[in-house]
Tab-separated table of C-alpha atoms and ligand atoms in Angstrom:
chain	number	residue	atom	x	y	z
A	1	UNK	CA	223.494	-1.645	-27.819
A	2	UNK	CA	226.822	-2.943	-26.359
A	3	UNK	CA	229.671	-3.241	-27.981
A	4	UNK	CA	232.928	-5.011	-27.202
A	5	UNK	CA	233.470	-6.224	-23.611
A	6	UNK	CA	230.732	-5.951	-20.930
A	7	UNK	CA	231.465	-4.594	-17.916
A	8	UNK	CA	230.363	-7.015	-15.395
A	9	UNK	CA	232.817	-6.029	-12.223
A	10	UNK	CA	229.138	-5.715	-10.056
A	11	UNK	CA	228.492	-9.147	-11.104
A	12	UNK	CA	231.264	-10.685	-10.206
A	13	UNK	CA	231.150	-9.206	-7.107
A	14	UNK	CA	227.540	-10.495	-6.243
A	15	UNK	CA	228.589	-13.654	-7.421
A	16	UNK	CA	231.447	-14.586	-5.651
A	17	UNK	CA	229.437	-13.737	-2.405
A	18	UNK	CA	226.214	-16.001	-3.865
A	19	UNK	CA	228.830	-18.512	-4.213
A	20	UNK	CA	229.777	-18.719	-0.009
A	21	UNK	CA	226.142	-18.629	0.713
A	22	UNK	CA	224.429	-21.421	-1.966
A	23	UNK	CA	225.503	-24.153	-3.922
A	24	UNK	CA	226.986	-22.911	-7.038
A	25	UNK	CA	225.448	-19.540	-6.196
A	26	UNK	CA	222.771	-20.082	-7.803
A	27	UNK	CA	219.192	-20.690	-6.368
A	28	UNK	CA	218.523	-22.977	-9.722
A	29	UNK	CA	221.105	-24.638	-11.442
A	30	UNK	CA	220.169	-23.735	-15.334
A	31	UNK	CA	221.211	-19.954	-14.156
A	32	UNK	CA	225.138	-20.887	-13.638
A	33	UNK	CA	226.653	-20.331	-16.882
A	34	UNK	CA	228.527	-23.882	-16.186
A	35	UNK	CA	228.036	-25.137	-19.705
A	36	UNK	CA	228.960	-22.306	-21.478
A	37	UNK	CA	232.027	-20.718	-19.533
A	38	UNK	CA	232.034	-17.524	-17.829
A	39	UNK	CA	230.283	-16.101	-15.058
A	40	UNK	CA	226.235	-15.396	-14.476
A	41	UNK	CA	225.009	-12.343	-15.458
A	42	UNK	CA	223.146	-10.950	-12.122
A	43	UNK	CA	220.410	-8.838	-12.611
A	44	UNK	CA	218.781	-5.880	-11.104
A	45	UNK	CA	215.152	-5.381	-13.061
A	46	UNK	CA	213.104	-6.240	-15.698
A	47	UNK	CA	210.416	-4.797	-18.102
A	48	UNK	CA	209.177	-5.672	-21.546
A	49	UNK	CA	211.642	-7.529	-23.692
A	50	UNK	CA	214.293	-6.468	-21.790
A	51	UNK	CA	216.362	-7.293	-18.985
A	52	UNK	CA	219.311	-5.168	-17.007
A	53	UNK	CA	221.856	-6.346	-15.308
A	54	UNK	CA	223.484	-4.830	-12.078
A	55	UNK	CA	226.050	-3.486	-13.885
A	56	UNK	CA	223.637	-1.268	-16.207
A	57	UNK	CA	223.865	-3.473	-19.037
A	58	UNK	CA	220.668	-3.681	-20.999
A	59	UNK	CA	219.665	-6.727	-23.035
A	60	UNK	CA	216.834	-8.341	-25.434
A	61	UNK	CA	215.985	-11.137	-23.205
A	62	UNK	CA	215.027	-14.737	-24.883
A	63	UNK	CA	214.801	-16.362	-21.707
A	64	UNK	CA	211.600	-14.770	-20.580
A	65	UNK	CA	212.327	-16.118	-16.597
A	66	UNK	CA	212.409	-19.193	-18.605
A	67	UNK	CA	208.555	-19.288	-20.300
A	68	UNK	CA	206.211	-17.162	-17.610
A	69	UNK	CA	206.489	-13.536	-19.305
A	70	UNK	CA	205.046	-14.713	-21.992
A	71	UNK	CA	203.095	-10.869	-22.151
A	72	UNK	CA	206.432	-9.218	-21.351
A	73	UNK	CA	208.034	-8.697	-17.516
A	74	UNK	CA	206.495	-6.293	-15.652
A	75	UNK	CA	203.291	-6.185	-17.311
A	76	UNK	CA	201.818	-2.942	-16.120
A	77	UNK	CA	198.409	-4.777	-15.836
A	78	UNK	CA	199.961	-8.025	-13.975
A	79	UNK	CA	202.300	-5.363	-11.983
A	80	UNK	CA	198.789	-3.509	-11.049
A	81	UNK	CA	196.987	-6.730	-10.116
A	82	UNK	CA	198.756	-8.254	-8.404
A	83	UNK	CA	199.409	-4.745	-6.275
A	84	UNK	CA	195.949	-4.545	-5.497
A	85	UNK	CA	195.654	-8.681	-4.590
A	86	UNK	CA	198.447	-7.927	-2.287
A	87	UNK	CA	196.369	-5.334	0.169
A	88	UNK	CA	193.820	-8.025	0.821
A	89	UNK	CA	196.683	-10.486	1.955
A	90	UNK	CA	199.068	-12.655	-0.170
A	91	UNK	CA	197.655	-15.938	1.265
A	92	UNK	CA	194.634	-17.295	2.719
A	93	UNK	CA	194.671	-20.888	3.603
A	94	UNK	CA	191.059	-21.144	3.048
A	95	UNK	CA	189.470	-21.165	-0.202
A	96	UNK	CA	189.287	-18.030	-2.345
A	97	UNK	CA	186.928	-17.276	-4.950
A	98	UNK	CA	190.315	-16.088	-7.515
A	99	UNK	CA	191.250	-20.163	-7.588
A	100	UNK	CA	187.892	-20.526	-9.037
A	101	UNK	CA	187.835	-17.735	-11.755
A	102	UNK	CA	191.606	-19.226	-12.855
A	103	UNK	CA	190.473	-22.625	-12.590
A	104	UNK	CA	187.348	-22.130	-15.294
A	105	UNK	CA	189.888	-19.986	-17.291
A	106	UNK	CA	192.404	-23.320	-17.598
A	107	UNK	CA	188.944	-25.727	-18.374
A	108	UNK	CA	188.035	-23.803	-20.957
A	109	UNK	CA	191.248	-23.207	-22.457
A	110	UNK	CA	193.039	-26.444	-22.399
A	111	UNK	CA	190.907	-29.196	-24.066
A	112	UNK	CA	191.871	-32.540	-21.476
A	113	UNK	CA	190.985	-30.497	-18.616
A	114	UNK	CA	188.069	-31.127	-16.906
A	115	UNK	CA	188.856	-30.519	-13.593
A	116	UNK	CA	191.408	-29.035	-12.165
A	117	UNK	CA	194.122	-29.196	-9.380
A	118	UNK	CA	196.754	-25.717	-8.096
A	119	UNK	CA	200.386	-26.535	-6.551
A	120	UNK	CA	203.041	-24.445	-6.863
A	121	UNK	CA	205.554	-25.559	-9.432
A	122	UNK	CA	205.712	-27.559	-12.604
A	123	UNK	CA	207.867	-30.304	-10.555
A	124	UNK	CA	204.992	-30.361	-7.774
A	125	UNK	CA	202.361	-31.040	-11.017
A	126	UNK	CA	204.685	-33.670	-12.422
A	127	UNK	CA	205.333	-35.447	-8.962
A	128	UNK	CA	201.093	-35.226	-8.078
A	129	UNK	CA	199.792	-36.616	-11.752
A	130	UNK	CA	202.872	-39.444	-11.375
A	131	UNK	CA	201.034	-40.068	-8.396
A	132	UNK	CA	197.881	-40.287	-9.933
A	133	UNK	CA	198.431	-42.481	-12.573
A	134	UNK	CA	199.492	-44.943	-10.189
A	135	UNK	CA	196.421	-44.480	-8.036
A	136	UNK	CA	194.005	-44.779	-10.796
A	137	UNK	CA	195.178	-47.886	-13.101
A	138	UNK	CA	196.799	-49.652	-10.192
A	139	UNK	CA	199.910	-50.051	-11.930
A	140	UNK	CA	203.741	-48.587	-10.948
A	141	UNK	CA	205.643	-48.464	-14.063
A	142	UNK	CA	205.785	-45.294	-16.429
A	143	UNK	CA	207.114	-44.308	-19.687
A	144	UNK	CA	209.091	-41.197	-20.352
A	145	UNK	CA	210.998	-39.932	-22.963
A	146	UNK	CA	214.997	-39.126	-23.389
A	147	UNK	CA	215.409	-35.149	-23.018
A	148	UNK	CA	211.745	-34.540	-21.696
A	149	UNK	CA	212.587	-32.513	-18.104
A	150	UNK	CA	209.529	-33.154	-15.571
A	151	UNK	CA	210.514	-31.647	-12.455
A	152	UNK	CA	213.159	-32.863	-10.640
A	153	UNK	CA	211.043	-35.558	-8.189
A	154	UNK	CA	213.089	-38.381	-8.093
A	155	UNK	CA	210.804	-41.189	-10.277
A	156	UNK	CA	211.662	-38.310	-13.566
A	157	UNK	CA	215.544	-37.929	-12.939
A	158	UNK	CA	216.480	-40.706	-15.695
A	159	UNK	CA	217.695	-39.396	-18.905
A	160	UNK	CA	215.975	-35.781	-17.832
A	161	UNK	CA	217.564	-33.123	-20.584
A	162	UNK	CA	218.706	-29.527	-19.947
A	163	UNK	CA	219.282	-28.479	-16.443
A	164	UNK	CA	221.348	-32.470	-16.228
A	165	UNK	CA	222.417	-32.469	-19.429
A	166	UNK	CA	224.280	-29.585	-19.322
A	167	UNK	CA	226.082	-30.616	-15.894
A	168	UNK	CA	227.232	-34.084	-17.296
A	169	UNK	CA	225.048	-35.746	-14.646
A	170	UNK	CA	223.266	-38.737	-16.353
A	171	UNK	CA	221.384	-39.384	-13.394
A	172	UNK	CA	221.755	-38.023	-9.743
A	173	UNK	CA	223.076	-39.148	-6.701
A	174	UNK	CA	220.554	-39.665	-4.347
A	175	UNK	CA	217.911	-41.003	-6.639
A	176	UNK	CA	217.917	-44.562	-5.110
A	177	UNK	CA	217.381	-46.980	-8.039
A	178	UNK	CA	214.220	-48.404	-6.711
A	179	UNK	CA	212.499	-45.226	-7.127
A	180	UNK	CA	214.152	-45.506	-10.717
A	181	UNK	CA	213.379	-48.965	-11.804
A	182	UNK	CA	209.620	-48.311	-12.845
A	183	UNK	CA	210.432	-45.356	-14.710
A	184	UNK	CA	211.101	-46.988	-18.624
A	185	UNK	CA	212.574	-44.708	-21.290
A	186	UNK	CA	212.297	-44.144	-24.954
A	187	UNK	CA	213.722	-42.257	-27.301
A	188	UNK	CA	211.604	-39.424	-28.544
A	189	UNK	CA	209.470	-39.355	-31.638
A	190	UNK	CA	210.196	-43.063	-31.580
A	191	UNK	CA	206.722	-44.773	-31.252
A	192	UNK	CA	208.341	-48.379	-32.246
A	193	UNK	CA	210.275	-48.123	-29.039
A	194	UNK	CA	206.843	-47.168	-27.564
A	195	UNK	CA	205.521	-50.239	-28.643
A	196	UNK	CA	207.970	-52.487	-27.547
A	197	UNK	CA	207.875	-50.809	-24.165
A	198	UNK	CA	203.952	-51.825	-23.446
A	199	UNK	CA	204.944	-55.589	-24.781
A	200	UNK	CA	207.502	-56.091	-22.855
A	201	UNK	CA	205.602	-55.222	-19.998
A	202	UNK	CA	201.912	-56.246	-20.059
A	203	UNK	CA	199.363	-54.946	-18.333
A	204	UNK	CA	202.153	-52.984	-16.002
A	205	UNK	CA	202.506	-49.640	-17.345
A	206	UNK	CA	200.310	-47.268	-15.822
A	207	UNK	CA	200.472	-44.566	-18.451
A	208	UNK	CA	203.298	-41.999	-20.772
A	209	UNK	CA	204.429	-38.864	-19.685
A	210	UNK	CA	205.788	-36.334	-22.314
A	211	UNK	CA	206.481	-32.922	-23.167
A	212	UNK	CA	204.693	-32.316	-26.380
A	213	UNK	CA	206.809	-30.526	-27.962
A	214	UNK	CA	210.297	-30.939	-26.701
A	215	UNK	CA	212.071	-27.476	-24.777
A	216	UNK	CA	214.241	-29.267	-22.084
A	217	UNK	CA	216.640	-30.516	-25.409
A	218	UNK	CA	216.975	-27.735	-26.759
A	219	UNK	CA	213.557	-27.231	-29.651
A	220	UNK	CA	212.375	-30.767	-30.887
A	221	UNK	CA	208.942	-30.780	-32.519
A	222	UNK	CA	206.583	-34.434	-32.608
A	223	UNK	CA	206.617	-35.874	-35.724
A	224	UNK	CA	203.373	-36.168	-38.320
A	225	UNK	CA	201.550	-39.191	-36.433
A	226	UNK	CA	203.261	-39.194	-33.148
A	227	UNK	CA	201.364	-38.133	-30.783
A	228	UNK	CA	198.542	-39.547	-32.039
A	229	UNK	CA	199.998	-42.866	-32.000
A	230	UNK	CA	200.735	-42.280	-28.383
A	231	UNK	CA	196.957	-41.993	-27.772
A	232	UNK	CA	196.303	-44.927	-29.738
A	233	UNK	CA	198.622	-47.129	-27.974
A	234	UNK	CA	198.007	-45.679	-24.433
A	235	UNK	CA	194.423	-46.677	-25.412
A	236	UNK	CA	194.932	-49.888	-26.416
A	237	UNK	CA	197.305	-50.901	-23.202
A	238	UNK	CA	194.391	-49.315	-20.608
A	239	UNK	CA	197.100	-46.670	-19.689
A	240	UNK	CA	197.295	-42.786	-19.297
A	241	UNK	CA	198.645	-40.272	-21.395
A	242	UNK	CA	200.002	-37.171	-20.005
A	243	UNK	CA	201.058	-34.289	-21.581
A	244	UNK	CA	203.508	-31.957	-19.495
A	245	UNK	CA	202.628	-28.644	-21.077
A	246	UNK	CA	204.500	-26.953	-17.678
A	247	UNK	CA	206.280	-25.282	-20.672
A	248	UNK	CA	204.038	-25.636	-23.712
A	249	UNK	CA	200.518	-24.573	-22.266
A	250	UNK	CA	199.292	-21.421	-22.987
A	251	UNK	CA	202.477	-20.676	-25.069
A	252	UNK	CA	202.311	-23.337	-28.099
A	253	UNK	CA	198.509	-21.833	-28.476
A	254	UNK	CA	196.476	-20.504	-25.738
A	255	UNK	CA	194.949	-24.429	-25.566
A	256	UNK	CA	198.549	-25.386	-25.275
A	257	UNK	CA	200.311	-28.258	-27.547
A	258	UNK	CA	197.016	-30.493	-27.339
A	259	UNK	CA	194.775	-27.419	-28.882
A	260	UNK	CA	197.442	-27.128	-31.557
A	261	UNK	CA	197.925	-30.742	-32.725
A	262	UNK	CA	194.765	-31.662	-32.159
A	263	UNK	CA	195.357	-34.533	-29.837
A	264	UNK	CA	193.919	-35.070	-26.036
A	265	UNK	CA	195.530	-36.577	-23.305
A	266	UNK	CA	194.264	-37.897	-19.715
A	267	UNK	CA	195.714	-35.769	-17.779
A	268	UNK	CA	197.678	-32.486	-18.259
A	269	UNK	CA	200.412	-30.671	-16.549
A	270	UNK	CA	200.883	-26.512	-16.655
A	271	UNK	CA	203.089	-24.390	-15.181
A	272	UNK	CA	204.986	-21.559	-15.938
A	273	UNK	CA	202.933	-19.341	-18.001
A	274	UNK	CA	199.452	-19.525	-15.767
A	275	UNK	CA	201.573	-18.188	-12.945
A	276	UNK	CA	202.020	-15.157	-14.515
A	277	UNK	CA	205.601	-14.824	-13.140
A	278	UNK	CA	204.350	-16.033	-9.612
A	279	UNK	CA	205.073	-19.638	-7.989
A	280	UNK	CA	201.976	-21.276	-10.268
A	281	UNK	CA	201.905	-24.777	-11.352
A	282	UNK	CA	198.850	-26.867	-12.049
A	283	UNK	CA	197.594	-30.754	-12.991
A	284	UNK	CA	194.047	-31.666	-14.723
A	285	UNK	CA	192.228	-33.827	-16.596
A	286	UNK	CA	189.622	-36.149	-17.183
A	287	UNK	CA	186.705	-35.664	-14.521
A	288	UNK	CA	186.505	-39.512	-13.438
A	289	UNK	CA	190.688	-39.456	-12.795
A	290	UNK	CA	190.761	-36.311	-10.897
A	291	UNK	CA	187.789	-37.216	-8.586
A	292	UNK	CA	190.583	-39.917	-7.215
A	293	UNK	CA	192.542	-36.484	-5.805
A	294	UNK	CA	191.705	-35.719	-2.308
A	295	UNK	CA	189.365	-35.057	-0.893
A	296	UNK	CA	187.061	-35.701	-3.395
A	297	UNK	CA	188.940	-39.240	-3.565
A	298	UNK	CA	191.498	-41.477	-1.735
A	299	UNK	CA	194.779	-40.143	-3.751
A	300	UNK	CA	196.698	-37.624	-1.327
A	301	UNK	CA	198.164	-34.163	-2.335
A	302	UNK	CA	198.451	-30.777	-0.837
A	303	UNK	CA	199.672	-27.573	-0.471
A	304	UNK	CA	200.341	-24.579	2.474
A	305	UNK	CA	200.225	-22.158	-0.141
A	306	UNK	CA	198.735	-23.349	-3.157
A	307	UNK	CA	195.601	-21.400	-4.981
A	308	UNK	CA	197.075	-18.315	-2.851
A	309	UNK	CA	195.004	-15.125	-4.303
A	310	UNK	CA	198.087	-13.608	-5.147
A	311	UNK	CA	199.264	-15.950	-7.727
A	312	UNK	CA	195.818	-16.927	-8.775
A	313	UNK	CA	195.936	-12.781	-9.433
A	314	UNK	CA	199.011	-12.626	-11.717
A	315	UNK	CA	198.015	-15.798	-13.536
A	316	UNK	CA	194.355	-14.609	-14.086
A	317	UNK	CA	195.594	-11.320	-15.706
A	318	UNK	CA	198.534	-13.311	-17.554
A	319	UNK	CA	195.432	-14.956	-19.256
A	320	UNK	CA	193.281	-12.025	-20.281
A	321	UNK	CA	195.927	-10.194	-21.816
A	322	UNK	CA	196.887	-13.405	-23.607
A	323	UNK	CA	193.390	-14.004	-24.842
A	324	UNK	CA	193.067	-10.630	-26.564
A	325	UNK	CA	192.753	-11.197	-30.614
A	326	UNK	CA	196.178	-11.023	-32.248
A	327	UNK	CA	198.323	-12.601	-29.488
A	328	UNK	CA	199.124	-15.652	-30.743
A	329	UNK	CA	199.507	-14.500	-34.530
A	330	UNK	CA	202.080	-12.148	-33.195
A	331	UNK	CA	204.208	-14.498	-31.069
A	332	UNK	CA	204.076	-16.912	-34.457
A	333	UNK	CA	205.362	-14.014	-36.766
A	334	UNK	CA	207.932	-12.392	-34.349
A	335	UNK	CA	209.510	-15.591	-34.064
A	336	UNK	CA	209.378	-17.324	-37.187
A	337	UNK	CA	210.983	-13.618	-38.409
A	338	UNK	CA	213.436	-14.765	-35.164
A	339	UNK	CA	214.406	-18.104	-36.205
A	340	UNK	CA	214.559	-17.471	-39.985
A	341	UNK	CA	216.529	-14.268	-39.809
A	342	UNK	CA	219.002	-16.395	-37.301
A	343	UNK	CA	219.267	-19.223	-39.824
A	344	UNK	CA	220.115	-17.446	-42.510
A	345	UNK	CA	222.677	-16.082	-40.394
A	346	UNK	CA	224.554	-18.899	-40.308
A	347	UNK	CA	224.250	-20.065	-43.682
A	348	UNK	CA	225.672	-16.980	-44.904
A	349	UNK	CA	228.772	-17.536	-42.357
A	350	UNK	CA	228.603	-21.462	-43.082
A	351	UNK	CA	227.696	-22.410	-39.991
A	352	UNK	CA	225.776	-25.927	-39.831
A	353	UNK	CA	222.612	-24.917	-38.064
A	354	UNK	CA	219.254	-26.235	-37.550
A	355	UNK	CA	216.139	-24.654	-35.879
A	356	UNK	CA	212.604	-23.977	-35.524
A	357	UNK	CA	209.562	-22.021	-33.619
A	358	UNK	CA	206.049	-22.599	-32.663
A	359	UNK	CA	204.572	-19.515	-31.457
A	360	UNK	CA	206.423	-17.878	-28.761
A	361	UNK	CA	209.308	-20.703	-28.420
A	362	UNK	CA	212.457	-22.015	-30.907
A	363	UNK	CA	215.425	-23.120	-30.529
A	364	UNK	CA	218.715	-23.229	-33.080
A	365	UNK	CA	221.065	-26.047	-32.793
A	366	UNK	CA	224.543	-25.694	-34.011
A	367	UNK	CA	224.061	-29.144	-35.966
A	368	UNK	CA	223.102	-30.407	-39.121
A	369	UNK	CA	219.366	-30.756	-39.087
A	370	UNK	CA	216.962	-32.299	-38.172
A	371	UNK	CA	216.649	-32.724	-35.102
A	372	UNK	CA	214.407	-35.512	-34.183
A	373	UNK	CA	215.478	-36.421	-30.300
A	374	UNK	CA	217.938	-35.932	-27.700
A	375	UNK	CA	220.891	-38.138	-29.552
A	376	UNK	CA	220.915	-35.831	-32.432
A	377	UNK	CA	220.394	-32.699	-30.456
A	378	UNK	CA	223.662	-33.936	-28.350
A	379	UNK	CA	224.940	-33.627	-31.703
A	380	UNK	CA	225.395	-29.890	-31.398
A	381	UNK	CA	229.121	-27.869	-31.558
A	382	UNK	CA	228.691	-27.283	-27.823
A	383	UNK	CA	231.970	-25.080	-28.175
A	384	UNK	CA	230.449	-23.043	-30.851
A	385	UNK	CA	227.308	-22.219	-29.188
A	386	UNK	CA	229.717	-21.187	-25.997
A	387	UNK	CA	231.345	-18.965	-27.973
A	388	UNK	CA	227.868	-17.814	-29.969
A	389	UNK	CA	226.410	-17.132	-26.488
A	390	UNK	CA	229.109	-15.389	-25.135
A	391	UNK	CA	229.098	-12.959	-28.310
A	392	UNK	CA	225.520	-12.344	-28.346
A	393	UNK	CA	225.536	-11.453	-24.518
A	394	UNK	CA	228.586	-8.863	-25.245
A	395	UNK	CA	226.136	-7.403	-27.995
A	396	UNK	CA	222.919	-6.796	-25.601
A	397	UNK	CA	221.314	-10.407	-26.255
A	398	UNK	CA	220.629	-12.762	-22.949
A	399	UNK	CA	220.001	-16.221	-24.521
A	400	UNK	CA	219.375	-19.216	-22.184
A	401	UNK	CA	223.234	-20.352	-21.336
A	402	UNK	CA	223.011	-23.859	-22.371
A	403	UNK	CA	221.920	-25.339	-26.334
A	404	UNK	CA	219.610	-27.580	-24.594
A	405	UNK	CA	216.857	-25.113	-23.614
A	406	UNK	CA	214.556	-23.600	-25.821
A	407	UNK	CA	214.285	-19.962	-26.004
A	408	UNK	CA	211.329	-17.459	-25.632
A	409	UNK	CA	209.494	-14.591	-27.082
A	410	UNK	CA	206.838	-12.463	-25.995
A	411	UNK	CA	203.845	-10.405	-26.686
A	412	UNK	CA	206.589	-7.265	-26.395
A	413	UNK	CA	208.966	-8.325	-28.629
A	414	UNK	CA	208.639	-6.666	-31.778
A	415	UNK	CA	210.446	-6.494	-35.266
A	416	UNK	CA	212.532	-4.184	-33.611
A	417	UNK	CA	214.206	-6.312	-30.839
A	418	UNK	CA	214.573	-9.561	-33.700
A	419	UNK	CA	216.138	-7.146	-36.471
A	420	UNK	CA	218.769	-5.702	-33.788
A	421	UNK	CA	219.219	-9.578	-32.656
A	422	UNK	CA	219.782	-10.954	-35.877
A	423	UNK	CA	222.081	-8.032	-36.577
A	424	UNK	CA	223.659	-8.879	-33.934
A	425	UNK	CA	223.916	-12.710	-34.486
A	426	UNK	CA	225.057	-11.783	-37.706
A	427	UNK	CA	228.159	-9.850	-36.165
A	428	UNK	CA	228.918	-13.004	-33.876
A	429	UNK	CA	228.600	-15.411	-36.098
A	430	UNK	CA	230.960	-13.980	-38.420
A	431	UNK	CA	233.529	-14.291	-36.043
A	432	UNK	CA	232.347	-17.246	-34.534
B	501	LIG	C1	209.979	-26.151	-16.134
B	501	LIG	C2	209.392	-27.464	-16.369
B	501	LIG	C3	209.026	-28.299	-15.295
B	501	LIG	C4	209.312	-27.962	-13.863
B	501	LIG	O1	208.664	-26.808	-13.440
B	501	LIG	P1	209.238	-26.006	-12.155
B	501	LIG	O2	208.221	-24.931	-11.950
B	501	LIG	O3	210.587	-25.502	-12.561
B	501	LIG	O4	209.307	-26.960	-11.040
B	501	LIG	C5	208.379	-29.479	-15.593
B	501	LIG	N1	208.116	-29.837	-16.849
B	501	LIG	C6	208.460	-29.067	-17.901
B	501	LIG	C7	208.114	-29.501	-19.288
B	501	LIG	C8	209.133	-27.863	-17.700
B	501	LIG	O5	209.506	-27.131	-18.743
């Protein structure tokens, strides 16, 4: 493990050269360490848990290339796969019998989907089931929630979470307000709100996007009746309900958030995760909505390289591994050990802390519990967790670098990697 001050001269290096080449020097935002001081950590490879930087420093990674190694990087299996996929071509352009194999793999799995639709990223799902919703009630206005991250299409950019929270941005410029004004917010866990939202707008609202359980605000779970009174009112109002389980699916439960809780939605988002660590991302549903997607229907989407065997490989395998008996009960043990070892932590080094996991995800505000939306989680000693993140990364432990992200576990972490983390938390903290 490290100790003391990382050597990170390579970095810096790399860095300051990213930095005359792209914006920020970064090729997505939520890896700049702009919220939490200091410079990126640039790394060279990755395998199982961990992660190494170009420098040689080794770390327990929590970040997980933010949710897709859910089996661990490199996955000798995935790594083998997708090897093989790659002599036969990495793209066709013309179906491929792979897109089917994944596509029965995500019907059976995940309990809304019917049928099922391949792009490339969770924001191309997001921006293509928007579109749908419109297309099949014949109404423009949609309800999100404060904190919940879909993408960043223009109609989501309102009150979107992480990646904006942490760069003070409210909103971006460039997002002209029309493309805005049909987008109504609510406050999560806050069905009231909900309410007041379909009567103040009759007959208008096409439908409710959400993430089911909250990871773009740091960890927020749904509270007892919430999501089902979602369904109930989406039902009463004629509108959709979507569920954007870009993060959740395939991670919360290998039926995603919806298998878990018990609840079905219209239409469903995935990303992430069914990529296997490839450019994946994926929107289903109910049979009689998605026959309005072309060509079956009028509704137009598309893609140059979507279905390509070569993700459709590395997703496939992604999903048999994760399928095997046992995966699920581990992620659920290794990070409840995670999140209870951390809280204790700072209880012991009076630190006000809140925190929870489901299965392979948690998060741990520095702020008195609990956390129930985004104005609470903004709540949060924002200096302390700087300081906690910096601390953890000098002792070999790469943690997303902003409190409003959830953080990740996988199939190869083991009681190993959490005792030497909450050792290690235990050594920051202390000092914090
Ligand atoms: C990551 C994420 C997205 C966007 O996916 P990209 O692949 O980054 O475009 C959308 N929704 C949720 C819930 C996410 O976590």
């Amino acid at each position: 493990m490290i100790t003391g001050t990382l050597r990170t001269s390579k970095s810096e290096e790399i860095f300051a050269a990213a930095q005359q080449l792209m914006p920020g020097g970064v090729s997505s935002p939520v890896r700049a360490f702009k919220s939490v001081g200091g410079q990126p950590i640039v790394f060279d490879r990755v395998k199982g848990a961990y992660a190494w930087d170009v420098d040689g420093n080794q770390y327990i990674d929590y970040v997980g290339t933010w949710g897709p190694a859910i089996c661990g990087h490199a996955h000798p299996d995935v790594i083998r796969a997708i090897q093989e996929a790659a002599e036969k071509g990495t793209s066709f352009g013309a179906p491929c019998a792979l897109e089917n194999v994944l596509a029965e793999m995500v019907i059976d799995a995940v309990p809304s989907v019917e049928m099922v639709r391949f792009v490339n990223s969770g924001t191309e799902a997001c921006m293509a089931v928007l579109r749908l919703m419109r297309a099949f009630t014949g109404r423009e206005k949609v309800i999100k929630f404060e904190g919940c991250y879909h993408g960043h299409a223009d109609m989501f950019l309102v009150k979107a979470g992480s990646g904006v929270a942490t760069l003070g941005l409210p909103d971006s410029p460039g997002v002209p307000k029309s493309t805005t004004a049909s987008t109504l917010t609510a406050p999560y866990n806050d069905l009231d709100a909900v309410r007041q939202l379909f009567e103040e707008n009759p007959g208008e609202i096409a439908g409710l996007i959400l993430e089911p359980v909250v990871g773009n605000a740091g960890f927020i779970v749904p509270e007892a009746g919430f999501l089902a009174g979602l369904r109930e009112l989406t039902q009463e109002h004629g509108a959709l309900l979507v569920f954007d389980e870009v993060m959740t699916g395939f991670r919360i439960s290998y039926g995603g958030a919806q298998e878990k809780f018990g609840i079905t939605p219209d239409l469903t988002t995935l990303g992430k995760v069914i990529g296997g660590g490839l450019p994946v991302g994926a929107y289903g549903g109910r049979k009689d909505i998605m026959a309005m997607v072309a060509p079956a229907g009028p509704m137009y989407q598309a893609g140059t390289l979507s279905g390509n065997p070569l993700a459709m490989t590395a997703g496939i395998k992604t999903l048999e591994l994760l399928r095997r008996p046992g995966s699920y009960e581990h992620l659920d043990r290794v990070t409840s050990r995670l999140i209870a070892g951390l809280l204790d932590v700072a209880k012991e080094t009076g630190h006000a802390a809140s925190g929870g996991s489901i299965s392979g995800m948690f998060g741990l505000f520095f702020a008195e519990g609990p956390v129930h939306n985004y104005e609470d989680a903004k709540k949060s000693d924002l200096v302390k967790f700087s300081k906690f993140h910096r601390g953890m990364l000098e002792q070999g432990v790469y943690l997303a670098p902003s409190q409003f992200e959830a953080g990740f576990t996988s199939l190869a972490h083991t009681d190993e990697e959490v005792d030497r983390t909450i050792e290690a938390a235990k050594a920051v903290m202390s000092n914090l």
